[in-house]
Amino acid sequence: MSRIVSQDEMDVILAGADKAPVARVAIYDFRRPDRIAKEQLRSLHYLHDRFAMNVSTSLSAFLRSMTEVGIVSADQVTYSEFLSSLPDPTAFYALAMQPLDTLAALELNPAVAFTMVDRMLGGTGDSPCPDRPLTEIEQNVVDSVVKLMLDHLTETWKAVAVTFRIHGRETRPQMLQVIGPNEIVIRLGFTVRVGDTRGTMNLCVPASAIETVGSSFERAWHRTRRQPTVEETARLTANLGRVPLAVTAQLETSFPARELLAIQPGDVVHLGHSARQPVTVQVGTQPAFLGHLTERNGRIAISVLGDPEDHEEGAAE
């Protein structure tokens, strides 16, 4: 026989429901599942921080200009979101990941790319960034920089035996098919500074590639930074050997303002420096060695004596 619940019993039931613990709800986007664990992301961030330091050293010698590369982010996004975050036009590369059957992507900000082209073609790198895509010739120049980066990227992925090479390139990212728009990718963001020019670089790796190599990155993160190879050392030495340095020998004195204002053409200025007294020769802004003023082939020259510190020690004795 059915029984009708009284109002008092209903009040008791509702009061108990109010005291029941509230379940914590977590928002989950099925279009963007977190396929890579946070520990693996940290390992990727750490390893590519080493990659950034190695690229900074090599590019400084290759471009003959102070270059700094630093990693700033590592996150999971869809490939379409990655594309929408890029400028258009830009320097965009599809990268083959051998022996994996997939592609990665590398994007180099136009401001940085044009500065690199200017440096490699003999310029100062101070020219403003033009508002246009890279020409075919300029892309060929940037290719040499990207290949150098890929050498270091392959070294970073050495633990999982993956090598990188250029598969294709385009100035409009949407025109180069890499992977499906809804595929999850790992986006590694870098800051790049070449001389006074600042920009960004983005590396996009499919999450499926990270899943394929498993936990190898976590086992490799603690390895020490590799030593440069013989070829890299020779290339670095050769490139640094071509860097022009300013060499100056300065003689200084002081004048009262009235005498300085009275100087006329033909006046002889007494510097208060004996001809037998050595002068300090600077390379850039740093004192490098001491020397005596002399003459050679009708021109003023410096006869090198030695290091300034050695001269000071000898004078003290």
Tab-separated table of C-alpha atoms in Angstrom:
chain	number	residue	atom	x	y	z
A	1	MET	CA	0.000	0.000	0.000
A	2	SER	CA	1.464	3.391	-0.988
A	3	ARG	CA	2.054	5.928	1.726
A	4	ILE	CA	1.844	9.681	1.375
A	5	VAL	CA	4.903	11.563	2.759
A	6	SER	CA	3.926	14.213	5.276
A	7	GLN	CA	5.150	17.787	5.187
A	8	ASP	CA	7.354	17.237	8.268
A	9	GLU	CA	9.051	14.239	6.647
A	10	MET	CA	9.604	16.252	3.469
A	11	ASP	CA	11.248	19.047	5.477
A	12	VAL	CA	13.624	16.532	7.093
A	13	ILE	CA	14.616	15.120	3.681
A	14	LEU	CA	15.283	18.579	2.224
A	15	ALA	CA	17.300	19.622	5.279
A	16	GLY	CA	19.526	16.567	4.858
A	17	ALA	CA	20.078	17.368	1.198
A	18	ASP	CA	21.259	20.878	2.111
A	19	LYS	CA	23.929	19.426	4.429
A	20	ALA	CA	25.275	16.919	1.893
A	21	PRO	CA	28.844	17.643	0.655
A	22	VAL	CA	29.031	19.444	-2.691
A	23	ALA	CA	31.029	17.595	-5.354
A	24	ARG	CA	33.936	19.554	-6.844
A	25	VAL	CA	33.472	19.980	-10.590
A	26	ALA	CA	36.455	20.344	-12.906
A	27	ILE	CA	36.039	21.897	-16.337
A	28	TYR	CA	37.263	19.595	-19.126
A	29	ASP	CA	37.434	20.578	-22.771
A	30	PHE	CA	37.127	17.419	-24.898
A	31	ARG	CA	38.512	19.336	-27.887
A	32	ARG	CA	41.770	20.004	-25.996
A	33	PRO	CA	42.621	17.000	-23.830
A	34	ASP	CA	45.839	17.210	-21.809
A	35	ARG	CA	47.634	14.368	-23.525
A	36	ILE	CA	51.091	15.237	-22.166
A	37	ALA	CA	51.750	15.041	-18.428
A	38	LYS	CA	53.072	18.095	-16.606
A	39	GLU	CA	56.286	16.223	-15.743
A	40	GLN	CA	56.985	15.664	-19.449
A	41	LEU	CA	56.277	19.332	-20.206
A	42	ARG	CA	58.786	20.361	-17.545
A	43	SER	CA	61.356	17.990	-19.043
A	44	LEU	CA	60.749	19.437	-22.506
A	45	HIS	CA	61.077	22.968	-21.126
A	46	TYR	CA	64.362	22.143	-19.400
A	47	LEU	CA	65.928	20.355	-22.387
A	48	HIS	CA	64.962	23.103	-24.821
A	49	ASP	CA	66.404	25.679	-22.442
A	50	ARG	CA	69.757	24.007	-23.127
A	51	PHE	CA	68.911	24.060	-26.828
A	52	ALA	CA	68.341	27.832	-26.572
A	53	MET	CA	71.709	28.393	-24.873
A	54	ASN	CA	73.572	26.359	-27.521
A	55	VAL	CA	71.793	28.213	-30.354
A	56	SER	CA	72.685	31.559	-28.737
A	57	THR	CA	76.385	30.689	-28.811
A	58	SER	CA	76.373	29.376	-32.386
A	59	LEU	CA	74.308	32.235	-33.832
A	60	SER	CA	76.484	34.863	-32.148
A	61	ALA	CA	79.455	33.507	-34.092
A	62	PHE	CA	77.492	32.739	-37.273
A	63	LEU	CA	75.917	36.210	-37.508
A	64	ARG	CA	78.891	38.017	-35.918
A	65	SER	CA	76.469	39.808	-33.620
A	66	MET	CA	75.406	39.275	-30.026
A	67	THR	CA	72.464	36.857	-30.159
A	68	GLU	CA	70.348	35.642	-27.257
A	69	VAL	CA	67.705	32.919	-27.399
A	70	GLY	CA	65.606	31.944	-24.375
A	71	ILE	CA	62.608	29.665	-23.859
A	72	VAL	CA	59.584	31.328	-22.257
A	73	SER	CA	56.726	28.825	-22.510
A	74	ALA	CA	55.731	25.209	-23.148
A	75	ASP	CA	52.007	24.475	-23.460
A	76	GLN	CA	49.450	22.256	-25.205
A	77	VAL	CA	47.172	23.753	-27.859
A	78	THR	CA	45.452	22.633	-31.025
A	79	TYR	CA	47.318	23.174	-34.274
A	80	SER	CA	44.666	25.660	-35.457
A	81	GLU	CA	45.222	27.734	-32.305
A	82	PHE	CA	48.948	27.619	-32.927
A	83	LEU	CA	48.471	28.913	-36.481
A	84	SER	CA	46.149	31.707	-35.354
A	85	SER	CA	48.802	32.988	-32.932
A	86	LEU	CA	51.377	33.507	-35.718
A	87	PRO	CA	51.919	36.685	-37.764
A	88	ASP	CA	51.171	36.619	-41.478
A	89	PRO	CA	53.512	36.838	-43.350
A	90	THR	CA	56.349	35.199	-41.433
A	91	ALA	CA	59.157	32.662	-41.898
A	92	PHE	CA	57.398	29.297	-41.482
A	93	TYR	CA	58.999	25.866	-41.847
A	94	ALA	CA	57.646	22.310	-41.867
A	95	LEU	CA	60.168	19.967	-40.256
A	96	ALA	CA	60.517	16.247	-40.895
A	97	MET	CA	61.062	14.228	-37.718
A	98	GLN	CA	62.883	11.103	-38.821
A	99	PRO	CA	62.216	8.228	-38.252
A	100	LEU	CA	58.790	9.328	-36.912
A	101	ASP	CA	56.027	9.530	-39.496
A	102	THR	CA	54.978	13.076	-38.617
A	103	LEU	CA	55.946	16.709	-39.129
A	104	ALA	CA	56.817	19.527	-36.742
A	105	ALA	CA	56.771	23.267	-37.455
A	106	LEU	CA	59.131	26.169	-36.781
A	107	GLU	CA	58.210	29.860	-37.049
A	108	LEU	CA	60.709	32.713	-36.997
A	109	ASN	CA	59.366	36.217	-36.428
A	110	PRO	CA	59.815	38.505	-39.497
A	111	ALA	CA	61.680	41.181	-37.502
A	112	VAL	CA	64.320	38.638	-36.469
A	113	ALA	CA	64.418	36.962	-39.887
A	114	PHE	CA	65.036	40.233	-41.777
A	115	THR	CA	67.741	41.237	-39.267
A	116	MET	CA	69.506	37.905	-39.777
A	117	VAL	CA	69.350	38.364	-43.552
A	118	ASP	CA	70.788	41.878	-43.237
A	119	ARG	CA	73.657	40.651	-41.043
A	120	MET	CA	74.513	37.739	-43.338
A	121	LEU	CA	74.541	39.985	-46.408
A	122	GLY	CA	77.006	42.422	-44.841
A	123	GLY	CA	74.642	44.899	-43.204
A	124	THR	CA	74.584	46.192	-39.654
A	125	GLY	CA	71.231	44.633	-38.769
A	126	ASP	CA	69.782	48.027	-37.823
A	127	SER	CA	67.488	48.416	-40.833
A	128	PRO	CA	63.733	48.628	-40.059
A	129	CYS	CA	61.677	45.511	-40.740
A	130	PRO	CA	59.925	45.855	-44.142
A	131	ASP	CA	56.201	45.175	-44.279
A	132	ARG	CA	56.334	42.393	-46.874
A	133	PRO	CA	57.024	38.646	-47.148
A	134	LEU	CA	60.553	37.299	-47.485
A	135	THR	CA	61.702	36.943	-51.081
A	136	GLU	CA	62.976	33.618	-52.427
A	137	ILE	CA	66.591	34.801	-52.100
A	138	GLU	CA	65.996	35.970	-48.514
A	139	GLN	CA	64.370	32.642	-47.658
A	140	ASN	CA	67.443	30.824	-48.958
A	141	VAL	CA	69.578	32.958	-46.647
A	142	VAL	CA	67.329	32.212	-43.650
A	143	ASP	CA	67.523	28.490	-44.541
A	144	SER	CA	71.179	28.430	-43.481
A	145	VAL	CA	70.249	29.816	-40.046
A	146	VAL	CA	67.396	27.328	-39.646
A	147	LYS	CA	69.677	24.419	-40.602
A	148	LEU	CA	72.094	25.473	-37.873
A	149	MET	CA	69.205	25.524	-35.376
A	150	LEU	CA	68.071	22.079	-36.514
A	151	ASP	CA	71.546	20.687	-35.862
A	152	HIS	CA	71.181	21.759	-32.234
A	153	LEU	CA	67.573	20.545	-32.107
A	154	THR	CA	68.681	17.116	-33.322
A	155	GLU	CA	71.340	17.110	-30.611
A	156	THR	CA	68.657	17.958	-28.027
A	157	TRP	CA	66.517	15.019	-29.222
A	158	LYS	CA	69.517	12.703	-29.397
A	159	ALA	CA	68.214	10.703	-26.407
A	160	VAL	CA	65.196	9.590	-28.479
A	161	ALA	CA	67.090	9.209	-31.798
A	162	VAL	CA	65.031	11.802	-33.696
A	163	THR	CA	66.614	13.998	-36.362
A	164	PHE	CA	65.141	17.182	-37.839
A	165	ARG	CA	65.424	18.494	-41.381
A	166	ILE	CA	63.583	21.064	-43.502
A	167	HIS	CA	60.581	19.479	-45.244
A	168	GLY	CA	59.045	22.650	-46.664
A	169	ARG	CA	58.795	26.406	-46.133
A	170	GLU	CA	56.284	29.159	-46.739
A	171	THR	CA	55.739	32.808	-45.816
A	172	ARG	CA	52.051	32.210	-45.046
A	173	PRO	CA	51.584	29.516	-42.377
A	174	GLN	CA	48.064	28.622	-43.553
A	175	MET	CA	49.428	27.613	-46.961
A	176	LEU	CA	51.720	24.860	-45.624
A	177	GLN	CA	50.016	21.648	-44.504
A	178	VAL	CA	51.733	20.146	-41.469
A	179	ILE	CA	49.082	18.295	-39.420
A	180	GLY	CA	45.308	18.417	-38.923
A	181	PRO	CA	43.823	21.597	-37.433
A	182	ASN	CA	42.343	19.770	-34.405
A	183	GLU	CA	45.494	17.821	-33.555
A	184	ILE	CA	47.034	18.560	-30.147
A	185	VAL	CA	50.552	20.010	-30.346
A	186	ILE	CA	53.204	21.146	-27.895
A	187	ARG	CA	54.074	24.796	-28.497
A	188	LEU	CA	57.515	25.885	-27.312
A	189	GLY	CA	57.899	29.666	-27.326
A	190	PHE	CA	61.279	31.423	-27.461
A	191	THR	CA	62.453	35.013	-27.332
A	192	VAL	CA	65.209	35.967	-29.790
A	193	ARG	CA	67.440	39.042	-29.703
A	194	VAL	CA	69.909	39.814	-32.501
A	195	GLY	CA	71.808	42.999	-31.709
A	196	ASP	CA	69.107	45.511	-30.797
A	197	THR	CA	66.312	43.644	-32.601
A	198	ARG	CA	63.928	41.541	-30.537
A	199	GLY	CA	61.416	38.978	-31.724
A	200	THR	CA	60.044	35.505	-31.128
A	201	MET	CA	60.456	31.962	-32.385
A	202	ASN	CA	57.925	29.133	-32.013
A	203	LEU	CA	58.499	25.398	-32.246
A	204	CYS	CA	55.429	23.171	-32.673
A	205	VAL	CA	55.729	19.413	-32.027
A	206	PRO	CA	52.753	17.019	-32.348
A	207	ALA	CA	51.691	15.470	-29.053
A	208	SER	CA	51.659	12.105	-30.814
A	209	ALA	CA	55.426	12.411	-31.334
A	210	ILE	CA	55.976	13.024	-27.612
A	211	GLU	CA	53.750	10.045	-26.780
A	212	THR	CA	55.746	7.874	-29.173
A	213	VAL	CA	59.089	8.550	-27.508
A	214	GLY	CA	57.537	7.951	-24.073
A	215	SER	CA	59.475	8.930	-20.956
A	216	SER	CA	62.876	9.218	-22.644
A	217	PHE	CA	62.896	12.986	-22.133
A	218	GLU	CA	62.343	12.560	-18.411
A	219	ARG	CA	65.356	10.226	-18.226
A	220	ALA	CA	67.526	12.634	-20.220
A	221	TRP	CA	66.722	15.960	-18.532
A	222	HIS	CA	69.452	15.628	-15.878
A	223	ARG	CA	72.266	14.986	-18.348
A	224	THR	CA	74.980	17.612	-18.393
A	225	ARG	CA	75.336	20.067	-21.219
A	226	ARG	CA	77.341	18.590	-24.055
A	227	GLN	CA	80.745	19.876	-25.082
A	228	PRO	CA	81.062	21.442	-28.542
A	229	THR	CA	82.312	19.169	-31.288
A	230	VAL	CA	85.627	19.745	-33.074
A	231	GLU	CA	83.753	21.080	-36.110
A	232	GLU	CA	81.714	23.511	-33.981
A	233	THR	CA	84.826	24.748	-32.186
A	234	ALA	CA	86.624	25.291	-35.507
A	235	ARG	CA	83.618	27.120	-36.976
A	236	LEU	CA	83.266	29.297	-33.882
A	237	THR	CA	86.977	30.176	-33.940
A	238	ALA	CA	86.911	30.936	-37.674
A	239	ASN	CA	83.848	33.190	-37.398
A	240	LEU	CA	85.132	35.048	-34.348
A	241	GLY	CA	88.455	35.539	-36.145
A	242	ARG	CA	86.677	37.638	-38.787
A	243	VAL	CA	85.047	40.019	-36.303
A	244	PRO	CA	86.582	43.548	-36.684
A	245	LEU	CA	87.717	45.136	-33.415
A	246	ALA	CA	88.630	48.779	-32.826
A	247	VAL	CA	92.239	49.227	-31.603
A	248	THR	CA	93.111	52.660	-30.185
A	249	ALA	CA	95.997	54.322	-28.336
A	250	GLN	CA	94.877	57.382	-26.426
A	251	LEU	CA	96.877	60.311	-25.045
A	252	GLU	CA	94.972	62.549	-22.654
A	253	THR	CA	95.658	65.896	-21.050
A	254	SER	CA	93.689	68.827	-19.616
A	255	PHE	CA	93.553	72.573	-20.392
A	256	PRO	CA	92.035	75.584	-18.727
A	257	ALA	CA	88.958	76.624	-20.647
A	258	ARG	CA	90.484	79.990	-21.670
A	259	GLU	CA	93.476	78.261	-23.295
A	260	LEU	CA	91.223	75.748	-25.045
A	261	LEU	CA	89.139	78.592	-26.512
A	262	ALA	CA	92.298	80.392	-27.683
A	263	ILE	CA	93.689	77.476	-29.725
A	264	GLN	CA	94.342	78.422	-33.356
A	265	PRO	CA	95.392	76.395	-36.424
A	266	GLY	CA	99.147	75.799	-36.288
A	267	ASP	CA	99.371	75.827	-32.465
A	268	VAL	CA	101.360	72.979	-30.904
A	269	VAL	CA	99.521	71.293	-28.035
A	270	HIS	CA	101.766	69.919	-25.273
A	271	LEU	CA	100.263	66.660	-23.991
A	272	GLY	CA	102.525	66.286	-20.975
A	273	HIS	CA	103.429	62.755	-22.050
A	274	SER	CA	107.085	61.799	-22.477
A	275	ALA	CA	108.006	60.115	-25.771
A	276	ARG	CA	109.775	57.422	-23.726
A	277	GLN	CA	106.701	56.772	-21.584
A	278	PRO	CA	104.535	53.835	-22.778
A	279	VAL	CA	100.932	54.366	-23.812
A	280	THR	CA	97.986	52.055	-23.148
A	281	VAL	CA	96.451	50.441	-26.202
A	282	GLN	CA	92.765	49.500	-25.979
A	283	VAL	CA	90.838	46.828	-27.887
A	284	GLY	CA	87.265	48.049	-27.898
A	285	THR	CA	86.905	49.606	-24.446
A	286	GLN	CA	89.293	47.262	-22.615
A	287	PRO	CA	93.028	47.943	-22.008
A	288	ALA	CA	94.897	45.205	-23.869
A	289	PHE	CA	98.632	46.008	-23.858
A	290	LEU	CA	101.272	48.723	-23.526
A	291	GLY	CA	103.431	50.113	-26.292
A	292	HIS	CA	105.804	52.881	-27.370
A	293	LEU	CA	104.919	55.386	-30.061
A	294	THR	CA	107.123	54.915	-33.102
A	295	GLU	CA	107.157	55.526	-36.857
A	296	ARG	CA	106.967	53.014	-39.678
A	297	ASN	CA	106.779	53.798	-43.392
A	298	GLY	CA	105.958	57.410	-42.631
A	299	ARG	CA	103.077	56.541	-40.315
A	300	ILE	CA	102.655	56.580	-36.554
A	301	ALA	CA	102.760	53.069	-35.102
A	302	ILE	CA	102.900	51.264	-31.752
A	303	SER	CA	105.742	49.011	-30.653
A	304	VAL	CA	104.116	46.490	-28.313
A	305	LEU	CA	105.777	46.047	-24.924
A	306	GLY	CA	103.436	43.636	-23.154
A	307	ASP	CA	100.464	43.356	-20.850
A	308	PRO	CA	99.565	46.407	-18.719
A	309	GLU	CA	99.386	44.291	-15.550
A	310	ASP	CA	102.855	42.851	-16.156
A	311	HIS	CA	104.227	46.383	-16.558
A	312	GLU	CA	102.627	47.508	-13.286
A	313	GLU	CA	104.107	44.524	-11.424
A	314	GLY	CA	107.571	45.250	-12.841
A	315	ALA	CA	107.340	48.916	-11.835
A	316	ALA	CA	106.318	47.949	-8.304
A	317	GLU	CA	109.367	45.703	-7.912
